[in-house]
PDB file of C-alpha atoms in Angstrom:
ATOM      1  CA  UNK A 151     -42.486  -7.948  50.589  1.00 81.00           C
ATOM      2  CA  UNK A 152     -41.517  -4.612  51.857  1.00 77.00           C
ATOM      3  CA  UNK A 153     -41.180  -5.841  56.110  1.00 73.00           C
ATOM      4  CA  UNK A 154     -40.324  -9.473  55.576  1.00 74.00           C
ATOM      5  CA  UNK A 155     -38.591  -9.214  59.330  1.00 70.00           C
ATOM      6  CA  UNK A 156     -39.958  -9.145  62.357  1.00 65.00           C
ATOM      7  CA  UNK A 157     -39.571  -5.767  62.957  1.00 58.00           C
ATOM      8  CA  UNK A 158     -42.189  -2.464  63.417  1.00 50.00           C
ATOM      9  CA  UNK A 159     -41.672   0.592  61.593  1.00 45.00           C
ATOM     10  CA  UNK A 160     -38.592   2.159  63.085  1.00 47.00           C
ATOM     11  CA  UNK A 161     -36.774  -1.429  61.944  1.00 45.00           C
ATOM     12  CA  UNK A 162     -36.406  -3.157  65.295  1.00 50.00           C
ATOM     13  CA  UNK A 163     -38.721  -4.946  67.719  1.00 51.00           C
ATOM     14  CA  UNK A 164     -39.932  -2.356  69.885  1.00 50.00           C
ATOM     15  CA  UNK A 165     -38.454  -2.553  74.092  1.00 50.00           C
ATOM     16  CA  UNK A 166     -40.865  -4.420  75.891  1.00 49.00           C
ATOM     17  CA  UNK A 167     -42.388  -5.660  73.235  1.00 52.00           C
ATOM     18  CA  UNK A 168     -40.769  -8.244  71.629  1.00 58.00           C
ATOM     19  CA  UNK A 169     -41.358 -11.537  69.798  1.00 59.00           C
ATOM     20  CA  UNK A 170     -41.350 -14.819  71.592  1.00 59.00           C
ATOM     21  CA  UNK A 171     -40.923 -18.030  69.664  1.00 61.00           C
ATOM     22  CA  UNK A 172     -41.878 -21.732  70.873  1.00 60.00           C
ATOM     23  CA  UNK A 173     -44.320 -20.458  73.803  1.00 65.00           C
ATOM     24  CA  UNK A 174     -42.106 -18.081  74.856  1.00 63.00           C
ATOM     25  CA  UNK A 175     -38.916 -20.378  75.395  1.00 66.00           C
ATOM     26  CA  UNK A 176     -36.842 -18.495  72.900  1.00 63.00           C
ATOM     27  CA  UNK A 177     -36.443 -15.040  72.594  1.00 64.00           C
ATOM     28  CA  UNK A 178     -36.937 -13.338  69.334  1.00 61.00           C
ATOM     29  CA  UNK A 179     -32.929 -11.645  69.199  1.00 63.00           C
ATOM     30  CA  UNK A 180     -31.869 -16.338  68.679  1.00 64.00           C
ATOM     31  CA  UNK A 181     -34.211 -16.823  65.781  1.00 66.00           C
ATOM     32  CA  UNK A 182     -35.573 -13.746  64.324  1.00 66.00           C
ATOM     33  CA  UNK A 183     -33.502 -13.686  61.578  1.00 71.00           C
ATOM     34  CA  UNK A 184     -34.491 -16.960  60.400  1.00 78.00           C
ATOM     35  CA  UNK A 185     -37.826 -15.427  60.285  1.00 79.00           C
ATOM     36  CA  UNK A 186     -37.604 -14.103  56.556  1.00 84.00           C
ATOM     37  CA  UNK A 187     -36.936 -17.321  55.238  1.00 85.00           C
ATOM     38  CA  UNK A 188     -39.937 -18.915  57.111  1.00 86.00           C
ATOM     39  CA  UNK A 189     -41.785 -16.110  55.793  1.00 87.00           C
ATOM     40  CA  UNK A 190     -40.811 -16.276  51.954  1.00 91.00           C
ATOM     41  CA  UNK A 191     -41.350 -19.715  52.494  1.00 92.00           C
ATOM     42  CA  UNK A 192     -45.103 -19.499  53.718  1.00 93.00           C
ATOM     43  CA  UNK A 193     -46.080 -16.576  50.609  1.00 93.00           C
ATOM     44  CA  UNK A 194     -44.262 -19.050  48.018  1.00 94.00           C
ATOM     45  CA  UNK A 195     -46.433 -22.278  49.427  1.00 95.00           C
ATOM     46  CA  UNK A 196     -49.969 -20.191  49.391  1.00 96.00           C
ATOM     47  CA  UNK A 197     -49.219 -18.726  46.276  1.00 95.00           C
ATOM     48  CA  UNK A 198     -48.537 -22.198  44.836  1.00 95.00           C
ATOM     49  CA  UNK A 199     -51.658 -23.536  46.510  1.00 96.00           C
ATOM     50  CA  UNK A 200     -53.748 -21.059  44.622  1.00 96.00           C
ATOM     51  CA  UNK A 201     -52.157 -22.420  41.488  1.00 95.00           C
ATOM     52  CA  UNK A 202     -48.711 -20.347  40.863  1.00 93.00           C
ATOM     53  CA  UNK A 203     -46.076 -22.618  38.248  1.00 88.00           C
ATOM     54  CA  UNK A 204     -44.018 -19.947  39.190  1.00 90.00           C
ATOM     55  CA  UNK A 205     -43.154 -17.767  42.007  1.00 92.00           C
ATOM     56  CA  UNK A 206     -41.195 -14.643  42.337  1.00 91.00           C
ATOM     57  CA  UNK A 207     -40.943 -12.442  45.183  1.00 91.00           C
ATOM     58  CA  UNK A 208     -39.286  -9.654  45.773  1.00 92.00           C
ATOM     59  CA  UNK A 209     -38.062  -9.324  49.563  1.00 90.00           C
ATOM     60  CA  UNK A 210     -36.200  -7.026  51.741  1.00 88.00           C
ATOM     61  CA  UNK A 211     -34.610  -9.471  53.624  1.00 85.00           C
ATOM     62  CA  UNK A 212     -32.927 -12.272  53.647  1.00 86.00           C
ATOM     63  CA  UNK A 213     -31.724 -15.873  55.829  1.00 84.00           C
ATOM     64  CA  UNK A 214     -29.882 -18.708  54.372  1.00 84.00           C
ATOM     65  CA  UNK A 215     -31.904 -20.734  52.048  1.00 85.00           C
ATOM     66  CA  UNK A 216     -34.124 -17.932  51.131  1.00 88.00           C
ATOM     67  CA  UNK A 217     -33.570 -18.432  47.795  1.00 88.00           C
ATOM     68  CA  UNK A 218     -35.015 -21.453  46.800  1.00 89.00           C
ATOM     69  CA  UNK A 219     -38.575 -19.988  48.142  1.00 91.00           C
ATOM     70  CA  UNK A 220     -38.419 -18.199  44.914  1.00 90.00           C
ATOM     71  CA  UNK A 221     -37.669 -14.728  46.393  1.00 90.00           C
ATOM     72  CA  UNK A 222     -35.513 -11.789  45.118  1.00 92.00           C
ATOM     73  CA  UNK A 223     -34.100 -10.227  47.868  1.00 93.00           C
ATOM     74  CA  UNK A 224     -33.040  -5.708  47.360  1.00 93.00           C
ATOM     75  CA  UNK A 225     -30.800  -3.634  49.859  1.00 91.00           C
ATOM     76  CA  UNK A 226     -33.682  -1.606  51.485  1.00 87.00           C
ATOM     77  CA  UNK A 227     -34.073   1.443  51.686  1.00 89.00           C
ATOM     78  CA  UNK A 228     -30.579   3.149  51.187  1.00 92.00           C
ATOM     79  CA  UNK A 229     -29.613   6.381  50.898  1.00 93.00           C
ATOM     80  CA  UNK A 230     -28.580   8.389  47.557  1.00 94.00           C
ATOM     81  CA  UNK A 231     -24.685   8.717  48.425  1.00 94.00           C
ATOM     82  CA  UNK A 232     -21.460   7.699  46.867  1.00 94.00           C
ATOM     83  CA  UNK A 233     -20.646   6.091  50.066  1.00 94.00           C
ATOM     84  CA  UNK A 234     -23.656   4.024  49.686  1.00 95.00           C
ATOM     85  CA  UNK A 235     -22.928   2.745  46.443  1.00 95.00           C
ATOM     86  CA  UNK A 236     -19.404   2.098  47.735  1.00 94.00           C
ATOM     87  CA  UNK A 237     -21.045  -0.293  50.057  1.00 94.00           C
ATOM     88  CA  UNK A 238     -23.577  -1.624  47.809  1.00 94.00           C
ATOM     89  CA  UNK A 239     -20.841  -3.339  45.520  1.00 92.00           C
ATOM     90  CA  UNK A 240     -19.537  -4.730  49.135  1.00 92.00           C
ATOM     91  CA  UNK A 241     -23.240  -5.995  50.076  1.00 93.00           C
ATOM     92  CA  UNK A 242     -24.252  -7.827  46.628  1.00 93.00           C
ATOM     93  CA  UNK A 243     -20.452  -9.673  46.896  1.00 92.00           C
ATOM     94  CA  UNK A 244     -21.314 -10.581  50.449  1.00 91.00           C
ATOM     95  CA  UNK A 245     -24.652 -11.748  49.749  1.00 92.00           C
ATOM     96  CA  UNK A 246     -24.038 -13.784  46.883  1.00 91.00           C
ATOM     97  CA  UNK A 247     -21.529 -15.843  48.987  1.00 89.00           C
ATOM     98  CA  UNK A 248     -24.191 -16.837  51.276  1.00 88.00           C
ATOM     99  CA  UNK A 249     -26.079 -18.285  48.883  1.00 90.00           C
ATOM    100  CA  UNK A 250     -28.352 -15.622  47.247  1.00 92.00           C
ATOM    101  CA  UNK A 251     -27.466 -14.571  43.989  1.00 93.00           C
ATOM    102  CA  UNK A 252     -30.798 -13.064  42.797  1.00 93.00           C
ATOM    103  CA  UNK A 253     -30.014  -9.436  44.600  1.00 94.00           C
ATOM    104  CA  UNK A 254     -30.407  -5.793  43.427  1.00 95.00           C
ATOM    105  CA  UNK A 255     -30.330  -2.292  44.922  1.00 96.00           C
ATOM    106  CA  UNK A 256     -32.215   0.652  44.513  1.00 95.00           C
ATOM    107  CA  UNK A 257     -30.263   2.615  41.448  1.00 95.00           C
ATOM    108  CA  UNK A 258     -29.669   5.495  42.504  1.00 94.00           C
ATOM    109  CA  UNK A 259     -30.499   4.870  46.140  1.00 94.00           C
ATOM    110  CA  UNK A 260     -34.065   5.224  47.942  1.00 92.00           C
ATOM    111  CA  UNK A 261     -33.921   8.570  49.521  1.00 88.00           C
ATOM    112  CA  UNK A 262     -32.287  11.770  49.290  1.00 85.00           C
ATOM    113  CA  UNK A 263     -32.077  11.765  45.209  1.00 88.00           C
ATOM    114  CA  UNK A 264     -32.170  15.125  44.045  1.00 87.00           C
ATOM    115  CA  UNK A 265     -33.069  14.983  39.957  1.00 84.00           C
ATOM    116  CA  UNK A 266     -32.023  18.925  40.473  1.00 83.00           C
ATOM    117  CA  UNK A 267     -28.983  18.550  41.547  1.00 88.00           C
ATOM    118  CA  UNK A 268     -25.686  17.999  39.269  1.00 89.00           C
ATOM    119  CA  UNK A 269     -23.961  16.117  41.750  1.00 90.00           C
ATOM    120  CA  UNK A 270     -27.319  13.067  41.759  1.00 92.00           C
ATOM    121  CA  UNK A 271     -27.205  12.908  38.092  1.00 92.00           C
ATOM    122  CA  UNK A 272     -23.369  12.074  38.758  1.00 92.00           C
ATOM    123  CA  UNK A 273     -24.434   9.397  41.381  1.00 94.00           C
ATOM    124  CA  UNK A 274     -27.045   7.996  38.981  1.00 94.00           C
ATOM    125  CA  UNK A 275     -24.860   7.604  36.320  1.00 95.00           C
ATOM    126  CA  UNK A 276     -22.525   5.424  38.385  1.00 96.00           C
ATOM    127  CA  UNK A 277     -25.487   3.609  39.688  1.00 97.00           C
ATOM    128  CA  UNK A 278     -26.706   2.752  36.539  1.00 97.00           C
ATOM    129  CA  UNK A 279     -23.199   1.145  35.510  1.00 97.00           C
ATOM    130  CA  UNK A 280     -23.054  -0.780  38.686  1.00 97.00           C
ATOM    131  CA  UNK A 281     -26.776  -2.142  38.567  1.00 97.00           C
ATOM    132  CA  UNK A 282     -26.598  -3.124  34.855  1.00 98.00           C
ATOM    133  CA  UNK A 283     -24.093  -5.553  36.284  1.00 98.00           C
ATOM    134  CA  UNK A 284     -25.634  -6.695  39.733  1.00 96.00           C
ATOM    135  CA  UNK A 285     -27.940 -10.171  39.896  1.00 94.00           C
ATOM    136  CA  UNK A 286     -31.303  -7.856  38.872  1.00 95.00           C
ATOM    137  CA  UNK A 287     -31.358  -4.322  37.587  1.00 96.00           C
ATOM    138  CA  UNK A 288     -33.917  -2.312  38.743  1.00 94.00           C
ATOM    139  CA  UNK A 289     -34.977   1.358  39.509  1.00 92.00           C
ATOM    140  CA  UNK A 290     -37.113   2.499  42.091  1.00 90.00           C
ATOM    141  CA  UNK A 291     -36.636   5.298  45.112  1.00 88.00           C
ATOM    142  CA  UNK A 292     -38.387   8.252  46.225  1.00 85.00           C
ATOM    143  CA  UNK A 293     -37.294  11.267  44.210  1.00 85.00           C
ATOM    144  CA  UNK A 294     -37.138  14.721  44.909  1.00 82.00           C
ATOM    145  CA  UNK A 295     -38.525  17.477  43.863  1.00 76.00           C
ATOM    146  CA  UNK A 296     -41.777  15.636  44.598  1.00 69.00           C
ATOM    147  CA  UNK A 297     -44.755  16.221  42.372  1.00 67.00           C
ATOM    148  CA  UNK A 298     -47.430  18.088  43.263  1.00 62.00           C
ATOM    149  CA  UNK A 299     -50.970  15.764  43.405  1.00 60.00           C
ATOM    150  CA  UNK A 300     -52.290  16.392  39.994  1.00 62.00           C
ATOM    151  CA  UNK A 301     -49.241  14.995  38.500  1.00 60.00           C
ATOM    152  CA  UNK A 302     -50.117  11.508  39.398  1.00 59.00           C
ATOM    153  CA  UNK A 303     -52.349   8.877  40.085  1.00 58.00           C
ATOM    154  CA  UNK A 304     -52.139   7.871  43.835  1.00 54.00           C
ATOM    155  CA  UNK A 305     -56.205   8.299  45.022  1.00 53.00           C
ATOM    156  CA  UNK A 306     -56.307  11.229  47.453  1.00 52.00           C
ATOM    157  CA  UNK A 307     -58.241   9.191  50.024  1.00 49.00           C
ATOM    158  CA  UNK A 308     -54.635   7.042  50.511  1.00 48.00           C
ATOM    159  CA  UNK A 309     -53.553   9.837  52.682  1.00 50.00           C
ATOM    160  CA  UNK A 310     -50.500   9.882  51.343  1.00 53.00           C
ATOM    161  CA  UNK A 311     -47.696  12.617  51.677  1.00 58.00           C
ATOM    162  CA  UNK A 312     -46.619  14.010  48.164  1.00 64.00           C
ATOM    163  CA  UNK A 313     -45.218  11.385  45.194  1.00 63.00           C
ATOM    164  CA  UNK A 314     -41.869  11.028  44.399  1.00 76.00           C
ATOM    165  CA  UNK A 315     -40.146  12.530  41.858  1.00 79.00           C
ATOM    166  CA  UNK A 316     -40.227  10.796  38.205  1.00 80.00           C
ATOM    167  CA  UNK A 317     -37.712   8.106  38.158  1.00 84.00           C
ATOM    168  CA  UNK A 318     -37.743   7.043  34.579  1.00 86.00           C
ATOM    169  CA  UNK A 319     -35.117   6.793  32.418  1.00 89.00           C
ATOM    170  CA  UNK A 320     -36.136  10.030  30.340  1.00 89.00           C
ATOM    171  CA  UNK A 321     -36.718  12.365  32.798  1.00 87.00           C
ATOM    172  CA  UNK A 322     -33.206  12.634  34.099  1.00 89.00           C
ATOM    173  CA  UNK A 323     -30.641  15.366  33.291  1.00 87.00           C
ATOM    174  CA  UNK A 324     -27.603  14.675  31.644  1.00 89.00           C
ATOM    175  CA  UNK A 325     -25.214  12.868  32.092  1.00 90.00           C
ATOM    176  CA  UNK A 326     -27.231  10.538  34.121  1.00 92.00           C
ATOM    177  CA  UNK A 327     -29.692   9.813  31.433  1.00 94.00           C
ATOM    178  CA  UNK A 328     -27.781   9.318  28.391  1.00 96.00           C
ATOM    179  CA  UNK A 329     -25.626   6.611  30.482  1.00 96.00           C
ATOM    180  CA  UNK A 330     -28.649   4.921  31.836  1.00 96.00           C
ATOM    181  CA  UNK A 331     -29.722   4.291  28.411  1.00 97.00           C
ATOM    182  CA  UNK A 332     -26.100   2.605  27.352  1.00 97.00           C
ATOM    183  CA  UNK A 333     -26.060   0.935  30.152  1.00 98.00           C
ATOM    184  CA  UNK A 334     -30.219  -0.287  29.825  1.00 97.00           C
ATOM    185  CA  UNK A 335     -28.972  -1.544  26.266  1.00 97.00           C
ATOM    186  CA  UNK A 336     -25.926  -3.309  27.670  1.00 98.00           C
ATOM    187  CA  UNK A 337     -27.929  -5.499  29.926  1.00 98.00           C
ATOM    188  CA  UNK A 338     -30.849  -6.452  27.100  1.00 97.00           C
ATOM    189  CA  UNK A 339     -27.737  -6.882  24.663  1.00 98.00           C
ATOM    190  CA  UNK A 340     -26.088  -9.504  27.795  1.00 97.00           C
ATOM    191  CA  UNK A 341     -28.886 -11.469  28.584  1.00 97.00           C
ATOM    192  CA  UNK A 342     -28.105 -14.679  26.720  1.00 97.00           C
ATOM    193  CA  UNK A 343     -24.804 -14.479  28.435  1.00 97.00           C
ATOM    194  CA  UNK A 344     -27.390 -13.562  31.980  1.00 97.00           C
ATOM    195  CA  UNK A 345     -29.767 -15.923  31.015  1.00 96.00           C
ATOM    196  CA  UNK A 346     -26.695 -19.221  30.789  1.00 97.00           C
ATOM    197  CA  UNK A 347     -25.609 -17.678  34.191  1.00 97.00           C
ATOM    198  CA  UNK A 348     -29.095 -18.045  35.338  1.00 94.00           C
ATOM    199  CA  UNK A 349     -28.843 -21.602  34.619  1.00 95.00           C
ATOM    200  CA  UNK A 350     -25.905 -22.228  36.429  1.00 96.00           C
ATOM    201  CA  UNK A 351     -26.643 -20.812  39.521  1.00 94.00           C
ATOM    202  CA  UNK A 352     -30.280 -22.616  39.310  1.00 90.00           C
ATOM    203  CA  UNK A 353     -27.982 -25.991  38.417  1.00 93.00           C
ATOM    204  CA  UNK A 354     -25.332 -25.392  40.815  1.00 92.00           C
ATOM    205  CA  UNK A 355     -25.429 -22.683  43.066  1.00 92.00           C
ATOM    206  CA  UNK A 356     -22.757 -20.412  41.399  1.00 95.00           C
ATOM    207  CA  UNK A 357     -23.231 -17.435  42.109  1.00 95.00           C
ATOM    208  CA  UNK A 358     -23.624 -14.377  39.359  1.00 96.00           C
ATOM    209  CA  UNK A 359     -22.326 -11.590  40.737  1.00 96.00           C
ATOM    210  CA  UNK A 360     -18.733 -12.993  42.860  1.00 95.00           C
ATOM    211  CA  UNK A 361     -15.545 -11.389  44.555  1.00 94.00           C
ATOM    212  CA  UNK A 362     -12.386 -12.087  42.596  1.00 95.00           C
ATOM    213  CA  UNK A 363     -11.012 -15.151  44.656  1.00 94.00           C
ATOM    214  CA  UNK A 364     -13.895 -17.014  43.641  1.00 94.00           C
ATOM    215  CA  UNK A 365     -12.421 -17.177  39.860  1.00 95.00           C
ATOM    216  CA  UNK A 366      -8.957 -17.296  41.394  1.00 95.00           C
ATOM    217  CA  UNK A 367      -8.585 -19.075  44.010  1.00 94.00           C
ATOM    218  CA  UNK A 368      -4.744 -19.554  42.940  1.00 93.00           C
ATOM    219  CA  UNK A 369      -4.158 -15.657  42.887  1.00 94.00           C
ATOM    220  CA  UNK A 370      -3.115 -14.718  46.545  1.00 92.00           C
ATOM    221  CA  UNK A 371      -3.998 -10.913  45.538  1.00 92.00           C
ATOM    222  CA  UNK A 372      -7.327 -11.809  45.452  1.00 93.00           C
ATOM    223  CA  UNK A 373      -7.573 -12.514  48.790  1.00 87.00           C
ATOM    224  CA  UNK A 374      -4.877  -9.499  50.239  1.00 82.00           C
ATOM    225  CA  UNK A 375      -4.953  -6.032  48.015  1.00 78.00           C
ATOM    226  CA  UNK A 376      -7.138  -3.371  49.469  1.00 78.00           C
ATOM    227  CA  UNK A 377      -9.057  -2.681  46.008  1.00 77.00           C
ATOM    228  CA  UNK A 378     -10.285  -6.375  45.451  1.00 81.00           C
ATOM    229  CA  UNK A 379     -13.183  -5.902  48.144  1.00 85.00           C
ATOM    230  CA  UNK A 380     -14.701  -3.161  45.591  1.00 91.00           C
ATOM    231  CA  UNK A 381     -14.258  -4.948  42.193  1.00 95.00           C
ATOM    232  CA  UNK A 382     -16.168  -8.317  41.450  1.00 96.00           C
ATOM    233  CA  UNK A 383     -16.480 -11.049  38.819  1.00 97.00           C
ATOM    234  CA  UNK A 384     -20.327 -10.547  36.676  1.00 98.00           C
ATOM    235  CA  UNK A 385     -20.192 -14.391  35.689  1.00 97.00           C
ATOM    236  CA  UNK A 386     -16.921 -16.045  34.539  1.00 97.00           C
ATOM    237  CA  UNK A 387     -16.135 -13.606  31.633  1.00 97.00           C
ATOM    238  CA  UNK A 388     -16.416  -9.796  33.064  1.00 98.00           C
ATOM    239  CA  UNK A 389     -14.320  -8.102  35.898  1.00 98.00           C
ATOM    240  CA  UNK A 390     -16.534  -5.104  37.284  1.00 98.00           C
ATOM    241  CA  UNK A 391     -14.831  -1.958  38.673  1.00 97.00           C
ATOM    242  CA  UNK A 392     -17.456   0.288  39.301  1.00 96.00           C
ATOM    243  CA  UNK A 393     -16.353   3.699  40.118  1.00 94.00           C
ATOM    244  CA  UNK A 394     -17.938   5.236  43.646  1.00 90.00           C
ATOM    245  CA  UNK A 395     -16.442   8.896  44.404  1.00 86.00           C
ATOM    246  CA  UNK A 396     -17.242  11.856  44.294  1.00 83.00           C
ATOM    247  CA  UNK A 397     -16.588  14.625  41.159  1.00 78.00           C
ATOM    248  CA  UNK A 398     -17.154  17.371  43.450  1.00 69.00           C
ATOM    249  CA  UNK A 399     -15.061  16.015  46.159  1.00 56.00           C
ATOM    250  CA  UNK A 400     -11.454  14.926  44.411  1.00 53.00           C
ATOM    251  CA  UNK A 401     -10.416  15.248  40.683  1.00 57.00           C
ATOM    252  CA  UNK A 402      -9.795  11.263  41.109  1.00 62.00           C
ATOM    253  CA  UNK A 403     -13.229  10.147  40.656  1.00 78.00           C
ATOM    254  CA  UNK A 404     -12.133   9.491  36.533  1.00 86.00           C
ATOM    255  CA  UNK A 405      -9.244   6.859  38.019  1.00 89.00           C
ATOM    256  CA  UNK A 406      -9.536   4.127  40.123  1.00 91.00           C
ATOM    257  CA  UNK A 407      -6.904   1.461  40.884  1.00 93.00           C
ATOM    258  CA  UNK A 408      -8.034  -2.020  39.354  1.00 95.00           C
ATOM    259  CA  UNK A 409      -6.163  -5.432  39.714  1.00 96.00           C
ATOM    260  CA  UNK A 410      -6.521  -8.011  37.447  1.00 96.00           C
ATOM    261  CA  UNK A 411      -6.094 -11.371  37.967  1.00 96.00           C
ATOM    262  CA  UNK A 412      -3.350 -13.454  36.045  1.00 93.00           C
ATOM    263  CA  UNK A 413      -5.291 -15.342  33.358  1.00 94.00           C
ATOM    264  CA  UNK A 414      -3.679 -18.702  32.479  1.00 89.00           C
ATOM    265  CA  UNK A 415      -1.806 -18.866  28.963  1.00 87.00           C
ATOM    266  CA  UNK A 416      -0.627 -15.517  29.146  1.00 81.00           C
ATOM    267  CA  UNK A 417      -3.730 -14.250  28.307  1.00 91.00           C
ATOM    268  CA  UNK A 418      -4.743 -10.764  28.766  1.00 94.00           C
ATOM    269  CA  UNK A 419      -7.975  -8.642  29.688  1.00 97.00           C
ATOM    270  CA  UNK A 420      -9.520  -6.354  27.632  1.00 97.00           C
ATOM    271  CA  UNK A 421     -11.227  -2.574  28.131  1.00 97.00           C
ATOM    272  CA  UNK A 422     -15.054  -3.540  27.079  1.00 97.00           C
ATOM    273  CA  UNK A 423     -14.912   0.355  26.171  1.00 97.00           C
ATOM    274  CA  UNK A 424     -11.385   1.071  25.006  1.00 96.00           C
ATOM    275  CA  UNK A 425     -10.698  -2.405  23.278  1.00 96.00           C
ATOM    276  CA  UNK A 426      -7.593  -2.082  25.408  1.00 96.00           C
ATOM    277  CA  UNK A 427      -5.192  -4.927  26.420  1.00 96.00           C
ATOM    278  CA  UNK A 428      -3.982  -5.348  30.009  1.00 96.00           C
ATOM    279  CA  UNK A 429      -1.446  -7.605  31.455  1.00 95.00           C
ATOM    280  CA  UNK A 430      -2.961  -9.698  34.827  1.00 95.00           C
ATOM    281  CA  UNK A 431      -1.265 -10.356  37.624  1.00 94.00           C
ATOM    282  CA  UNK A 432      -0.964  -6.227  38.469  1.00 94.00           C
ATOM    283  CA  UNK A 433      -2.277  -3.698  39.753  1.00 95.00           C
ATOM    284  CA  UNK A 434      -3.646  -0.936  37.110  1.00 96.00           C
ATOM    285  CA  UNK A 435      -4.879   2.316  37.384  1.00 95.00           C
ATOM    286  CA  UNK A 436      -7.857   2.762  35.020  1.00 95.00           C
ATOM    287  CA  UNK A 437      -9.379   5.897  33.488  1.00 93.00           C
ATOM    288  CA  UNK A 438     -13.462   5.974  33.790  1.00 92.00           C
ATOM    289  CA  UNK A 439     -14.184   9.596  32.170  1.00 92.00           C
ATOM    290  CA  UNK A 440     -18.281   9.179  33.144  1.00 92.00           C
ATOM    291  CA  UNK A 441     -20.177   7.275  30.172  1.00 93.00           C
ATOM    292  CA  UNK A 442     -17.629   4.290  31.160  1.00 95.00           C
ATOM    293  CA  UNK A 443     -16.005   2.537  33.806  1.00 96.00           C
ATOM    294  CA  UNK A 444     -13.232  -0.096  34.332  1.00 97.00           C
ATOM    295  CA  UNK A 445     -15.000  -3.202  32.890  1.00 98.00           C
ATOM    296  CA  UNK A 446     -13.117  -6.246  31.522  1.00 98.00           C
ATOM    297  CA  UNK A 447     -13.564  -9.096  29.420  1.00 97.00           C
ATOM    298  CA  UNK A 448     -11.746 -12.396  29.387  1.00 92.00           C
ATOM    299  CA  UNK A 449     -10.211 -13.515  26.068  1.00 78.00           C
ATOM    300  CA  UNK A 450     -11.177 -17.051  27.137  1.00 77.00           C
ATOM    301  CA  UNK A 451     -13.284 -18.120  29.463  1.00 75.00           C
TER     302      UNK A 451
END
């Protein structure tokens, strides 16, 4: 449901031209964001009246109680920047706490991906590690350099401008697509783990993906260091650091600072790459050489 809010194509109701709600005794800018819910609520009811068990949609946007019309809800259309991905991690955190666990991005951002370019192969490798632990993993964006018409399928009386680039897995240059594979055969090798998650968030409303406080509600660092807002909890048992600067830009992007919680019983955390122990209850500064990232496992759970 690519325009699930009422919007036109620049993304906002056009001046003089907006939407009026209950014969025009409410202006559009007091309920129009209620509207996607309304909206995924009408496609999940038809689809079930046409004799859909199950319905999944995939939606742009978002209200509170969205979820339980069956929809999936992605970031939009985001740019292919580090900055982006920075706020991503921000965005799926945010999200989750209102509600809406099932939530995914574009890996590797919508627009501007250069498959050329050293620095996007960079970018997609980070992506990749970040998506493979987000609510849904998924792919999809428009990729330059486009192909030319005769490389795909799209019918020529579409008047469409040229395809994308290819955005599968094996048509990426390293190191992008050697880490997108990893991190494609982490997720299938976690989804017994994803699918109890599932469960709980369909029981209970937990969410999957969660900021730190969530797990520790006890740990005031949680709630006050500056690096907790970009690190999250995949489920009960992983601590995600995903790593979101630039190689080209600072020698730093193979470090970020990472705080771990204080586990009870003196337990520690452990490097899912390194097998390394860590003390909670500090702040650490990680390496993340590009095939990994600071990501943590609980000893117990």
């Amino acid at each position: 449901l690519d325009c699930d809010e009422p919007c036109d194509y620049s993304g906002r109701i056009a001046a003089g031209n907006r939407l009026m709600w209950r014969n025009g005794t409410l202006p559009d800018i007091l309920v129009g964001a209620q509207y996607p819910a309304a909206f995924n609520r009408q496609i999940y009811l038809g689809m079930q009246a046409v004799g859909e068990a199950e319905v999944v949609t995939l939606a742009r946007s978002a209200w509170v109680g969205t979820h339980r019309w069956g929809a999936a809800v992605w970031s939009g259309d985001i740019p292919s920047t580090f900055d982006s991905l920075a706020i991503s991690v921000r965005a799926g955190v945010s999200i989750a706490l209102s509600g809406i666990s099932h939530w995914t991005t574009d890996i590797g951002g919508y627009q501007g991906g250069n498959t050329s370019e050293p620095l996007y192969a960079q970018l997609l490798a980070r992506w990749f590690q970040f998506g493979a632990f987000s609510g849904i993993m998924r792919v999809h964006g428009y990729r330059v350099p486009t192909l030319l018409p005769s490389q795909c399928d799209a019918p020529a009386e579409l008047g469409m401008g040229p395809p994308g680039g290819h955005t599968e897995v094996y048509t990426y240059p390293e190191p992008a697509r050697s880490v997108a594979i990893a991190m494609v055969n982490m997720r299938h090798a976690m989804l017994p783990y994803i699918t109890g998650l599932q469960r709980t968030y369909q029981t209970n409303g937990v969410p999957i993906m969660r900021p730190l406080v969530f797990d520790f509600p006890d740990d005031v660092q949680t709630r006050s260091l500056s690096m907790v807002d970009s690190e999250y909890m995949f489920g009960p048992r992983y601590l995600v650091a995903p790593i979101f600067t630039n190689c080209s830009a600072t020698t730093s992007c193979l470090w970020r600072d990472v705080y771990l919680p204080k586990l009870p019983n003196s337990d520690s955390w452990t490097h899912v790459f390194t097998n390394i122990s860590y003390v909670g209850g500090r702040v650490h500064n990680v390496s993340g050489p590009i095939d990994t990232f600071p990501l943590f496992s609980r000893t117990t759970v």
